[in-house]
Coordinates of C-alpha atoms in Angstrom, one line a residue:
Chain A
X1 CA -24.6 7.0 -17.8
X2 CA -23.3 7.9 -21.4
X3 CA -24.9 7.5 -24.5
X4 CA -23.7 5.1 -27.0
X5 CA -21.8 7.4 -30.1
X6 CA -24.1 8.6 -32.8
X7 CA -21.4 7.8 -34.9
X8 CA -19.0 5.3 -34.2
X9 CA -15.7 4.9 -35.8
X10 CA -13.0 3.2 -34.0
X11 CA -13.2 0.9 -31.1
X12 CA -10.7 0.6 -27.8
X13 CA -10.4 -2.8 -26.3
X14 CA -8.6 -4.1 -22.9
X15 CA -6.9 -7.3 -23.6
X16 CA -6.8 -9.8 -20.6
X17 CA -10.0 -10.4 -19.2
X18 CA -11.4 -9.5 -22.2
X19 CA -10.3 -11.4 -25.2
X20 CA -8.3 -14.1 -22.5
X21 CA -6.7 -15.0 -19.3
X22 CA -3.7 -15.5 -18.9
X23 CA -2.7 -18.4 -21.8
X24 CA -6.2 -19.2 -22.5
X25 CA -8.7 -17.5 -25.1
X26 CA -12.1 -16.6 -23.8
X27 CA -15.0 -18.5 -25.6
X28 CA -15.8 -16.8 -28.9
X29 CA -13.2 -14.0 -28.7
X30 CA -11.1 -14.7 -31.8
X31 CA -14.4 -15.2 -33.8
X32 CA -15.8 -12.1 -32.7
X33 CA -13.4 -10.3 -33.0
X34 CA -13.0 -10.9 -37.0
X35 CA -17.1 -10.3 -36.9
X36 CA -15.3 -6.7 -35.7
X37 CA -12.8 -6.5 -38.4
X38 CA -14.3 -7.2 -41.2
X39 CA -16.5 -3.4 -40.4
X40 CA -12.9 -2.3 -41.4
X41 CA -13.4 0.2 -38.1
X42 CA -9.4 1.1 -36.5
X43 CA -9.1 -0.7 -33.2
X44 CA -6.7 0.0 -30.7
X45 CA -5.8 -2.5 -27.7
X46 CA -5.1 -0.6 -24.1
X47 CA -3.2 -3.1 -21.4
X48 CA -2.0 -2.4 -18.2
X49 CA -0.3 -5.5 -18.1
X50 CA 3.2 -4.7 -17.1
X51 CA 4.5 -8.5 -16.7
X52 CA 5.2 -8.8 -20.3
X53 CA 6.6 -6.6 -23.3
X54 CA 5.0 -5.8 -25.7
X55 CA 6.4 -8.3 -28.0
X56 CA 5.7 -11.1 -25.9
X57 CA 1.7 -9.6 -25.7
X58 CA 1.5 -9.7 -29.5
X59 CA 3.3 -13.7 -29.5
X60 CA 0.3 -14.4 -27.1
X61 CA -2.6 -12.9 -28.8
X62 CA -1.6 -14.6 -32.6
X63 CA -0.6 -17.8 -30.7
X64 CA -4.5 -18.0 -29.2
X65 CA -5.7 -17.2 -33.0
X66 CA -6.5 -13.0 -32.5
X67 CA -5.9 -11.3 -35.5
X68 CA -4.2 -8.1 -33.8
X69 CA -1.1 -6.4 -35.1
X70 CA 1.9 -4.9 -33.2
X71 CA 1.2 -1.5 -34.0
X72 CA -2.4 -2.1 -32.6
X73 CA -1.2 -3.1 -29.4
X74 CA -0.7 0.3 -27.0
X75 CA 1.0 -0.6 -23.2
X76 CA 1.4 1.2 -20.1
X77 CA 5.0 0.1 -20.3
X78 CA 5.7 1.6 -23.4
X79 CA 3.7 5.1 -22.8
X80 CA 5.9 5.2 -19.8
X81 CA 8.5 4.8 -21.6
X82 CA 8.1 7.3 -24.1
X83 CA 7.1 9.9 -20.8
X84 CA 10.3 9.4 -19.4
X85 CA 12.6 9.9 -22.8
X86 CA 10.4 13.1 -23.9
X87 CA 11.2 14.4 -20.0
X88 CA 15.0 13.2 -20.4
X89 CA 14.2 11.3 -16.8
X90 CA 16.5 9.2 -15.2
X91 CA 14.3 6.3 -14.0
X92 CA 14.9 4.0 -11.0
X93 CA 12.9 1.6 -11.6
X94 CA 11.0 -1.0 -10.2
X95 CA 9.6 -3.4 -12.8
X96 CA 9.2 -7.3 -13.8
X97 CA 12.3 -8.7 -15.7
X98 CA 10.0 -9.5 -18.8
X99 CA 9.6 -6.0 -19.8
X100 CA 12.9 -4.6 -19.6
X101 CA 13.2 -4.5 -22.9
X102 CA 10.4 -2.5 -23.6
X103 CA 12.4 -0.1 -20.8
X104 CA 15.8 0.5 -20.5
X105 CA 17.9 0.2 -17.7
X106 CA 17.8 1.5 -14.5
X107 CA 19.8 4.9 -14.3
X108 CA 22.7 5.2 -11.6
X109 CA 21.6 8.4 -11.0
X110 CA 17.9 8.7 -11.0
X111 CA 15.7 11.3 -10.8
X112 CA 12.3 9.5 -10.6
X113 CA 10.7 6.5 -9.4
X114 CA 9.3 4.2 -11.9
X115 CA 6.7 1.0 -11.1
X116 CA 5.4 -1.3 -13.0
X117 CA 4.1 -5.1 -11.5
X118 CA 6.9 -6.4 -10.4
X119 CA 5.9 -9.7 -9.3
X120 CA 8.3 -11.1 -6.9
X121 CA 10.3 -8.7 -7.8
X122 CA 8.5 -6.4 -5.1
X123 CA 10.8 -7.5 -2.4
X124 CA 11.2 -5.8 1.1
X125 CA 14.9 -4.6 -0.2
X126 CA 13.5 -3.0 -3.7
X127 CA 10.8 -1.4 -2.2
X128 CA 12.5 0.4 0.8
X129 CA 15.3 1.2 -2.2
X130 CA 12.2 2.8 -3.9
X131 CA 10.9 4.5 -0.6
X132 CA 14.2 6.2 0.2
X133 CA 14.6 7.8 -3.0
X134 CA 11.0 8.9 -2.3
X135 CA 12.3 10.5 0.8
X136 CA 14.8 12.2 -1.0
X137 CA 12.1 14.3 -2.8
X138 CA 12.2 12.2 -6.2
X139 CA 9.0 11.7 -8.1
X140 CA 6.6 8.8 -8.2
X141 CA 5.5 7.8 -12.0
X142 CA 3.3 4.3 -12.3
X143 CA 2.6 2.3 -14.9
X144 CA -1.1 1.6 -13.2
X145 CA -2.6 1.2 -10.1
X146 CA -4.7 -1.9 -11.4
X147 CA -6.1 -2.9 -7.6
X148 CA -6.3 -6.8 -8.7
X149 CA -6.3 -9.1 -12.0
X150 CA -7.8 -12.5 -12.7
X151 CA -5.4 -15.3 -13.3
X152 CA -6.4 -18.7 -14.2
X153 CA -9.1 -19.2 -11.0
X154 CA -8.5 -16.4 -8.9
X155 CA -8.0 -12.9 -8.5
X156 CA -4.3 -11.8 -7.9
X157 CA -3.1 -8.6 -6.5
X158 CA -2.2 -6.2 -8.9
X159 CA 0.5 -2.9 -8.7
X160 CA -1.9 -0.9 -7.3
X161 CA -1.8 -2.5 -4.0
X162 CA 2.6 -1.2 -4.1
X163 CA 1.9 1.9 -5.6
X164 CA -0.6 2.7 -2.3
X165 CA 2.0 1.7 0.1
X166 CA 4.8 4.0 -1.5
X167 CA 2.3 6.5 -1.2
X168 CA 1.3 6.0 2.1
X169 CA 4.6 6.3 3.5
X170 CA 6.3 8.5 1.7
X171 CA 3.3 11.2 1.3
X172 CA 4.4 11.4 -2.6
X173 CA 1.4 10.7 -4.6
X174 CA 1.6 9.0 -8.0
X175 CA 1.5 10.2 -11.6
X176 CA -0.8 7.4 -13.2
X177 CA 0.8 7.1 -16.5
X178 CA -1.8 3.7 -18.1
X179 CA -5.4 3.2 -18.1
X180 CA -7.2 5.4 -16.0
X181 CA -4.7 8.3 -17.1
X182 CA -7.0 9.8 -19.8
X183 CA -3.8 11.2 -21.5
X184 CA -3.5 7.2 -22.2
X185 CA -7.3 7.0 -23.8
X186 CA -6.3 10.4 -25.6
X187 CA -3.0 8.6 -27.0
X188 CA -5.0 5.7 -28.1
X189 CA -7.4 8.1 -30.3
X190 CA -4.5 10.3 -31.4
X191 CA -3.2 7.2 -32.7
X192 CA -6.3 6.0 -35.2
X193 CA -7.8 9.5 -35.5
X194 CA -10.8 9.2 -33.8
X195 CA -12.3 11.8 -31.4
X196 CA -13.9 10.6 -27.7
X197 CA -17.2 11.0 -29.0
X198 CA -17.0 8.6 -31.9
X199 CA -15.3 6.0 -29.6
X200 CA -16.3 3.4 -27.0
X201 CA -13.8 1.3 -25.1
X202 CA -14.5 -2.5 -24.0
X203 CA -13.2 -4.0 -20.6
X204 CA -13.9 -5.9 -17.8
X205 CA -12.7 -3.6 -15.1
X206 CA -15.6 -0.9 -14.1
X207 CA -13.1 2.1 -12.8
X208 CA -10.7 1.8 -14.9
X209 CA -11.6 0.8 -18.1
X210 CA -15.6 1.7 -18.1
X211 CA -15.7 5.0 -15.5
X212 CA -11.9 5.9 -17.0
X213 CA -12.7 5.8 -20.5
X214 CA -16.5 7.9 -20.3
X215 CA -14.2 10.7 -17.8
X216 CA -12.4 11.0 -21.2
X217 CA -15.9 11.3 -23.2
X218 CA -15.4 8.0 -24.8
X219 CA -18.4 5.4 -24.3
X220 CA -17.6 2.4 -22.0
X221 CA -19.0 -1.2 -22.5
X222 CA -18.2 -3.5 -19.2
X223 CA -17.7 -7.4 -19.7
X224 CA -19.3 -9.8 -17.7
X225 CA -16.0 -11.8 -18.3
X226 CA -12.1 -11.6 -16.2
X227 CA -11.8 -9.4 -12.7
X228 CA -15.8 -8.5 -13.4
X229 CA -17.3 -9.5 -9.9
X230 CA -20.8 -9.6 -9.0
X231 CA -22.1 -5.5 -8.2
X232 CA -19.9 -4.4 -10.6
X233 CA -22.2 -3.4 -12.8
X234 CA -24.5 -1.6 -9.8
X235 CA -22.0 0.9 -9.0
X236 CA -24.2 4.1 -8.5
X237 CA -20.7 6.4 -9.8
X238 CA -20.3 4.2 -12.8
X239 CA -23.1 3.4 -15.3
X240 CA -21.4 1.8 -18.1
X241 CA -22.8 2.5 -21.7
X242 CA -23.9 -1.2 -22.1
X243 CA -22.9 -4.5 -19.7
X244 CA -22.4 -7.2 -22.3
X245 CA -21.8 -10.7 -20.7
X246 CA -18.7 -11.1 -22.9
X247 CA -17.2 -9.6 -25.6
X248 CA -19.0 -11.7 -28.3
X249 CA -21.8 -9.9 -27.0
X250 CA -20.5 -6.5 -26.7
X251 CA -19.4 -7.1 -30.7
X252 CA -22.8 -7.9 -31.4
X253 CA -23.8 -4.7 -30.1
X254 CA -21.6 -2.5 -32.0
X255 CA -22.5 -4.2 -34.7
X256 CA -26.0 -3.2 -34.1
X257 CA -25.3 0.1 -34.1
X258 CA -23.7 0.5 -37.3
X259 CA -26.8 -1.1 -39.1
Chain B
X1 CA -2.6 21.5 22.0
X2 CA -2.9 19.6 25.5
X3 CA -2.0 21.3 28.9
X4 CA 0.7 19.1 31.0
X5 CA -1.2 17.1 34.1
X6 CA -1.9 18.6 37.3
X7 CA -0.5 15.2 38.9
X8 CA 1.9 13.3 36.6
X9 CA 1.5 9.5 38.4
X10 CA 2.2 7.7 35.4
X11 CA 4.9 7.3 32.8
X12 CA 4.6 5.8 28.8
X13 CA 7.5 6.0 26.9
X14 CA 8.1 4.7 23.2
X15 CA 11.8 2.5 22.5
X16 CA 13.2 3.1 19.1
X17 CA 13.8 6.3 18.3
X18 CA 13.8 7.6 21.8
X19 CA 15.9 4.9 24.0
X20 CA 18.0 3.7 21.2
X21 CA 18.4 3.8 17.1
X22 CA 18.7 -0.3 16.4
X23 CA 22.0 -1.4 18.6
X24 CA 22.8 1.9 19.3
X25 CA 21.8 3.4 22.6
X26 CA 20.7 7.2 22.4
X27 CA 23.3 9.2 24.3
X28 CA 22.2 9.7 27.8
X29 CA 19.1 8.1 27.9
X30 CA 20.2 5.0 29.9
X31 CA 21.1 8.2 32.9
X32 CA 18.0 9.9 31.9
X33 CA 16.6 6.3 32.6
X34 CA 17.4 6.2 36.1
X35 CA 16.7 9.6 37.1
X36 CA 13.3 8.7 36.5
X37 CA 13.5 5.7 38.0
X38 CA 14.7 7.9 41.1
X39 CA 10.9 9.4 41.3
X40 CA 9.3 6.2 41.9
X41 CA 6.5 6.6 39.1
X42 CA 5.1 3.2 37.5
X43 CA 6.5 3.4 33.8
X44 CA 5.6 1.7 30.8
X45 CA 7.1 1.1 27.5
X46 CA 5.2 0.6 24.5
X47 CA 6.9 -0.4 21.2
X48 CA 4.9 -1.2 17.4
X49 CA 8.3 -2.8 16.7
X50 CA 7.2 -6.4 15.4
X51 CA 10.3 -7.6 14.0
X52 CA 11.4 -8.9 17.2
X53 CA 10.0 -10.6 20.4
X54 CA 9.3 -9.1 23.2
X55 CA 12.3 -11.5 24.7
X56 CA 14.8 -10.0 22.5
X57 CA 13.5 -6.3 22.7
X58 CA 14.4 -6.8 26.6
X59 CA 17.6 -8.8 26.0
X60 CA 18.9 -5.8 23.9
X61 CA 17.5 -2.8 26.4
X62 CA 19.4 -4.6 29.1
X63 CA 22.5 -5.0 26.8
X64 CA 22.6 -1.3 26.7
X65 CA 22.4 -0.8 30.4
X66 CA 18.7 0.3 30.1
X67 CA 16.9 -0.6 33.5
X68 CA 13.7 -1.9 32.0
X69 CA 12.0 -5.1 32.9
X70 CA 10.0 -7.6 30.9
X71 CA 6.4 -6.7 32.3
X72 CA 7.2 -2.8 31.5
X73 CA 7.7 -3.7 28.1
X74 CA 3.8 -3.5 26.1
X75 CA 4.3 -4.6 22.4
X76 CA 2.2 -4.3 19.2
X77 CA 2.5 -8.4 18.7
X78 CA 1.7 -9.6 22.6
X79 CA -1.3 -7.2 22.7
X80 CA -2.2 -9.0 18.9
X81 CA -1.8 -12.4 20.5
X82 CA -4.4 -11.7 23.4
X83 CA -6.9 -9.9 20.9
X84 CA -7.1 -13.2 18.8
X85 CA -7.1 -15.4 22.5
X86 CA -9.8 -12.9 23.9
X87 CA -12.4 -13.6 20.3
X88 CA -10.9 -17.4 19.7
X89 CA -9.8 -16.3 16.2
X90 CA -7.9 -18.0 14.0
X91 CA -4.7 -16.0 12.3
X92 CA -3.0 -16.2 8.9
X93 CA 0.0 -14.8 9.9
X94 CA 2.0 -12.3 7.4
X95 CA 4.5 -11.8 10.3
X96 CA 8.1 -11.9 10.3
X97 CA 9.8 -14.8 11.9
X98 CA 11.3 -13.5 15.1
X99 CA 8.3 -13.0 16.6
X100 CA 6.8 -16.6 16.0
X101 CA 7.4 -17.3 19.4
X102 CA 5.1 -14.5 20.8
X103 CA 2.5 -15.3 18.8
X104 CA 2.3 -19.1 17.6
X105 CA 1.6 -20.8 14.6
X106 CA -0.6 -19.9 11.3
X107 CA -4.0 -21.5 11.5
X108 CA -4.6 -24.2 8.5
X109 CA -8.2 -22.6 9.2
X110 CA -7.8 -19.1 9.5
X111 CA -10.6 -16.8 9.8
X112 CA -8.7 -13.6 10.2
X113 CA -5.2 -12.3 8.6
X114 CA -3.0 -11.0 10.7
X115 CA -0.1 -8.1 9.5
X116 CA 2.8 -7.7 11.4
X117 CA 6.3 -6.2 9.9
X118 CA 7.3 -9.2 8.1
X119 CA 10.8 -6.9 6.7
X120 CA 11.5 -9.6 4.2
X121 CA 8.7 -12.0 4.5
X122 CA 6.6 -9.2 3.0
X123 CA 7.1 -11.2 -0.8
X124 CA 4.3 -10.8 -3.4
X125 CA 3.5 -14.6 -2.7
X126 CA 2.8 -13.8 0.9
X127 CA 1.1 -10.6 0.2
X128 CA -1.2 -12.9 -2.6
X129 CA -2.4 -14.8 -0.5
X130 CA -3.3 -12.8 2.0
X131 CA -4.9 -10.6 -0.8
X132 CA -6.8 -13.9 -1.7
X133 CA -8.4 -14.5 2.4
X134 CA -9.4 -11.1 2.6
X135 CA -11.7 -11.5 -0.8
X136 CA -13.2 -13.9 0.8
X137 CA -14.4 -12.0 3.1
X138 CA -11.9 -12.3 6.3
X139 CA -10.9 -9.7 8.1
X140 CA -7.5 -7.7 8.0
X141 CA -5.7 -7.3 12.0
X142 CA -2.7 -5.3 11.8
X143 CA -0.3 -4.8 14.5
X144 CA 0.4 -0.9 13.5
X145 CA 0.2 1.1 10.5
X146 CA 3.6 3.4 11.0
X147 CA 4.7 4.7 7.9
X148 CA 8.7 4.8 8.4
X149 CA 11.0 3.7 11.0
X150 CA 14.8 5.0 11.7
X151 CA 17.4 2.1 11.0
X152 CA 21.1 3.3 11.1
X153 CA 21.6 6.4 9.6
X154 CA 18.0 6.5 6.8
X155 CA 14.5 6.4 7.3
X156 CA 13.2 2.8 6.2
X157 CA 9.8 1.3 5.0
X158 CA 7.5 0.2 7.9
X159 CA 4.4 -2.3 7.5
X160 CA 2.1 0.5 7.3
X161 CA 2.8 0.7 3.6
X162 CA 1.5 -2.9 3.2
X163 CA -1.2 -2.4 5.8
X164 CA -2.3 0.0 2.7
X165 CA -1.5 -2.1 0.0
X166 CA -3.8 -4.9 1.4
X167 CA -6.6 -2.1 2.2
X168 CA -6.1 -0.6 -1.3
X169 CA -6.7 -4.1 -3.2
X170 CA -9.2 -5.7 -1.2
X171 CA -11.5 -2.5 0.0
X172 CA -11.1 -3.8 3.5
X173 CA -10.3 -1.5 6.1
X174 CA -7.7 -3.4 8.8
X175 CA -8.0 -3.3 12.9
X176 CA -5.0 -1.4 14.2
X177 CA -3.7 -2.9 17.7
X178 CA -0.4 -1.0 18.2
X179 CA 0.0 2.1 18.4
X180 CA -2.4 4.5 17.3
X181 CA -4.8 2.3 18.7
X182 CA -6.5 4.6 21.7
X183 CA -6.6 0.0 23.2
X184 CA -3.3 0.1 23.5
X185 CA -2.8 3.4 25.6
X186 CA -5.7 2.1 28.0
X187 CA -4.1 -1.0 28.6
X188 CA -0.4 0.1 29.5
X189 CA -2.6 2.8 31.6
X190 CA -5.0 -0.1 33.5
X191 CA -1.8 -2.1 34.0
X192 CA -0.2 0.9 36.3
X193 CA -3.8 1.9 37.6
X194 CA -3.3 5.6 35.8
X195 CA -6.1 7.9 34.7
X196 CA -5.2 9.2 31.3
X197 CA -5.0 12.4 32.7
X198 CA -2.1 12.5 35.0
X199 CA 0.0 10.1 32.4
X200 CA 2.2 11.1 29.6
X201 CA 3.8 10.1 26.9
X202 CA 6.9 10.5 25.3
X203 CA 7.8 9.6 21.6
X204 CA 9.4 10.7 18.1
X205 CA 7.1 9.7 16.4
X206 CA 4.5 12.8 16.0
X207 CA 1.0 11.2 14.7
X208 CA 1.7 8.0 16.4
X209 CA 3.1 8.3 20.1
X210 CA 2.1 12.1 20.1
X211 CA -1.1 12.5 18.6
X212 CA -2.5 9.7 19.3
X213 CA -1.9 9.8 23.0
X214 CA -3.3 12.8 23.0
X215 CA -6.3 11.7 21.7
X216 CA -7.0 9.5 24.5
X217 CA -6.7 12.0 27.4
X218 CA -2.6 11.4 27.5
X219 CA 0.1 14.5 27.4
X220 CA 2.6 13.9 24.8
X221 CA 5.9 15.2 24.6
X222 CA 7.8 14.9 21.0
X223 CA 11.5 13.6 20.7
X224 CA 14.1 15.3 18.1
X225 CA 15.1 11.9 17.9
X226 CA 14.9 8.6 16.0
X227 CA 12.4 9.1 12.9
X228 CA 11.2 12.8 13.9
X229 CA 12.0 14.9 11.0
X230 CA 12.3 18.5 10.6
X231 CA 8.6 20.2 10.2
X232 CA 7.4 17.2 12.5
X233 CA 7.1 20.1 15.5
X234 CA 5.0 22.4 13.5
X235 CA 1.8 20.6 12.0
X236 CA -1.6 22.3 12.1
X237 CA -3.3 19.7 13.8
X238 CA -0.8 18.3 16.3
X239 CA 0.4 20.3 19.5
X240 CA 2.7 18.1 21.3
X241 CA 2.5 19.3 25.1
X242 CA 6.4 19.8 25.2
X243 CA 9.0 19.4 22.6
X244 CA 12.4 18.3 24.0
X245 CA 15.3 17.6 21.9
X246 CA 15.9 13.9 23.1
X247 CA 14.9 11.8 25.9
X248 CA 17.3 13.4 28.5
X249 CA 15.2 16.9 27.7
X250 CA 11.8 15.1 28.2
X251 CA 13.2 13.8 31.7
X252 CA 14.2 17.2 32.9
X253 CA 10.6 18.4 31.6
X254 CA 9.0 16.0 34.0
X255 CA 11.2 16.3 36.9
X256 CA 10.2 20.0 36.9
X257 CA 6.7 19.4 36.7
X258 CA 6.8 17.3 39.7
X259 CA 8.9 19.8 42.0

């Protein structure tokens, strides 16, 4: 269990499942969320979504009435890509249509392996393509390894379920490049100048977002709200900071604290 | 590492990778074939391959002058089909389409989901939905778990990447029936009345013909065939009982033995 910051002064936030899913706005988000702002705290947003670029994130969120800002907005996609041209990597990769502009091409002559969520694109074909590059001795970077997602009524499997099976056959394990990397937390506070012990991060996933962000020394606040499933919150590894049964009421107790 | 039997009565012997690479008979295994033959020992052949039925898997042996009949042949799917007779289950097949006619039709009902190699049926759609059964609590049958399997001249992806896909997303741990299944190996021995130990088997495939026979009281000699790759021969914790360079090698192995 972590303590909440003595000192709190900037605030991490997961997007779907938090504030939405998929096209629709959870109850209350958009007005809590400008109860947040108007504490003039920095706020940085952390997906793992790799379906969509960042652009199209940002069209969502101010569509659904969320007063969040481009710059705000930080994606696995993008701190991938920013890995691979600070490396000078070669990626093949194996991503969803809607973010290759975030990404690039494919390189004819790759040296590493690159996976985001696919979608249907995680046919048979691309992912023996992905395997025998594998074999050949070329490195394994995700983008996540999310195990599922909420979308509309259900749950829905998520990249982490193809980034196991590469794994698995290949024996190359994968560099993790979004949430739980803590290098991605560490980006996030780089970013708005805030160190891990003045921070707390909000989500609805318990390893990822919760248990990933206090690894990192920042304080982790789980939603009752998105993938959250019953038990969540009973883990005996993970003790979240706070369980708040939506992010209205995970405002209210930042809030609280600043008083 | 496992001494050879006292009294060899009893023969197992793996298909791909050992008999034949896809269409392509092994060179000298169909001779190698009937010099065993020659001896008189019961001999069965037990394949994880589940992208074809056990009708075609004959069809092609015979094609290649391979003197094998249909009740020698033990595969991964037939011995699937019995375990869900045997309990009355009812399967969601993720399966691929040749083998329909070992194994019948999806239940509108199902109360188990059932993995076989599905090559190209393996589409995030399929794998959703599955994904979906097995949070609801089914559980997850899989026909084997190999990681890789030789096809032409490359190594490709086998179902036991999606076996750990499905296991990764939905923390359920599947059933293997194939091969490494110690089930599998009792049965082909009970079918030629053989006590484990005076039967061996012969495979390229190290952890899952080899090693696994071994575990259940069965010599195992390795292949430099099919999928065995260099390195396969020297791992800490498996000691094949011989290691012949193809199935002609094995044969002269066991003819000695028996003189």
């Amino acid at each position: 269990m972590m303590r909440r910051p003595d000192s709190l002064k900037g605030i991490l936030i997961d997007l779907a499942g938090v504030l939405h899913v998929g096209d629709d706005l959870l109850p209350g988000a958009d007005q809590a969320l400008s109860r947040l702002r108007a504490t003039g705290l920095p706020l940085r947003f952390l997906t793992n979504t790799t379906r969509t670029s960042r652009r199209e994130v940002v069209a969502l969120l101010q569509s659904l009435g969320l007063d969040i800002q481009t710059h705000e907005v930080l994606t696995a996609a993008l701190a991938t890509r920013k890995l691979l041209q600070n490396q000078g990597l070669r990626p093949y990769y194996l991503i969803h249509p809607n973010i290759e502009e975030d990404m690039g091409e494919c390189d004819p002559n790759p040296n590493v392996v690159v996976l985001g969520d696919a979608g249907d694109g995680f046919t048979y074909a691309h992912m023996n393509a992905a395997f025998r590059l594998l074999m050949q001795g070329l490195p394994l970077v995700a983008m996540a390894r999310n195990r599922y997602f909420r979308e509309g009524s259900g749950l829905s499997l998520d990249m982490g379920a193809y980034v196991s099976a590469l794994e698995y056959s290949s024996g190359v394990t994968a560099q993790i490049v979004g949430k739980p990397a803590r290098s991605f937390f560490e980006t996030a506070l780089v970013d708005i100048g805030v160190l891990a012990q003045n921070a707390v991060m909000i989500g609805d996933d318990v390893t990822d977002d919760v248990g990933a962000a206090q690894k990192a020394g920042i304080a982790g606040i789980l939603v009752r709200t998105g993938k959250f499933r019953p038990g969540d919150d009973q883990l005996p590894h993970i003790q979240p900071t706070v369980v708040a049964d939506d992010f209205t009421e995970a405002v209210a107790h930042l809030l609280a604290w600043l008083r």
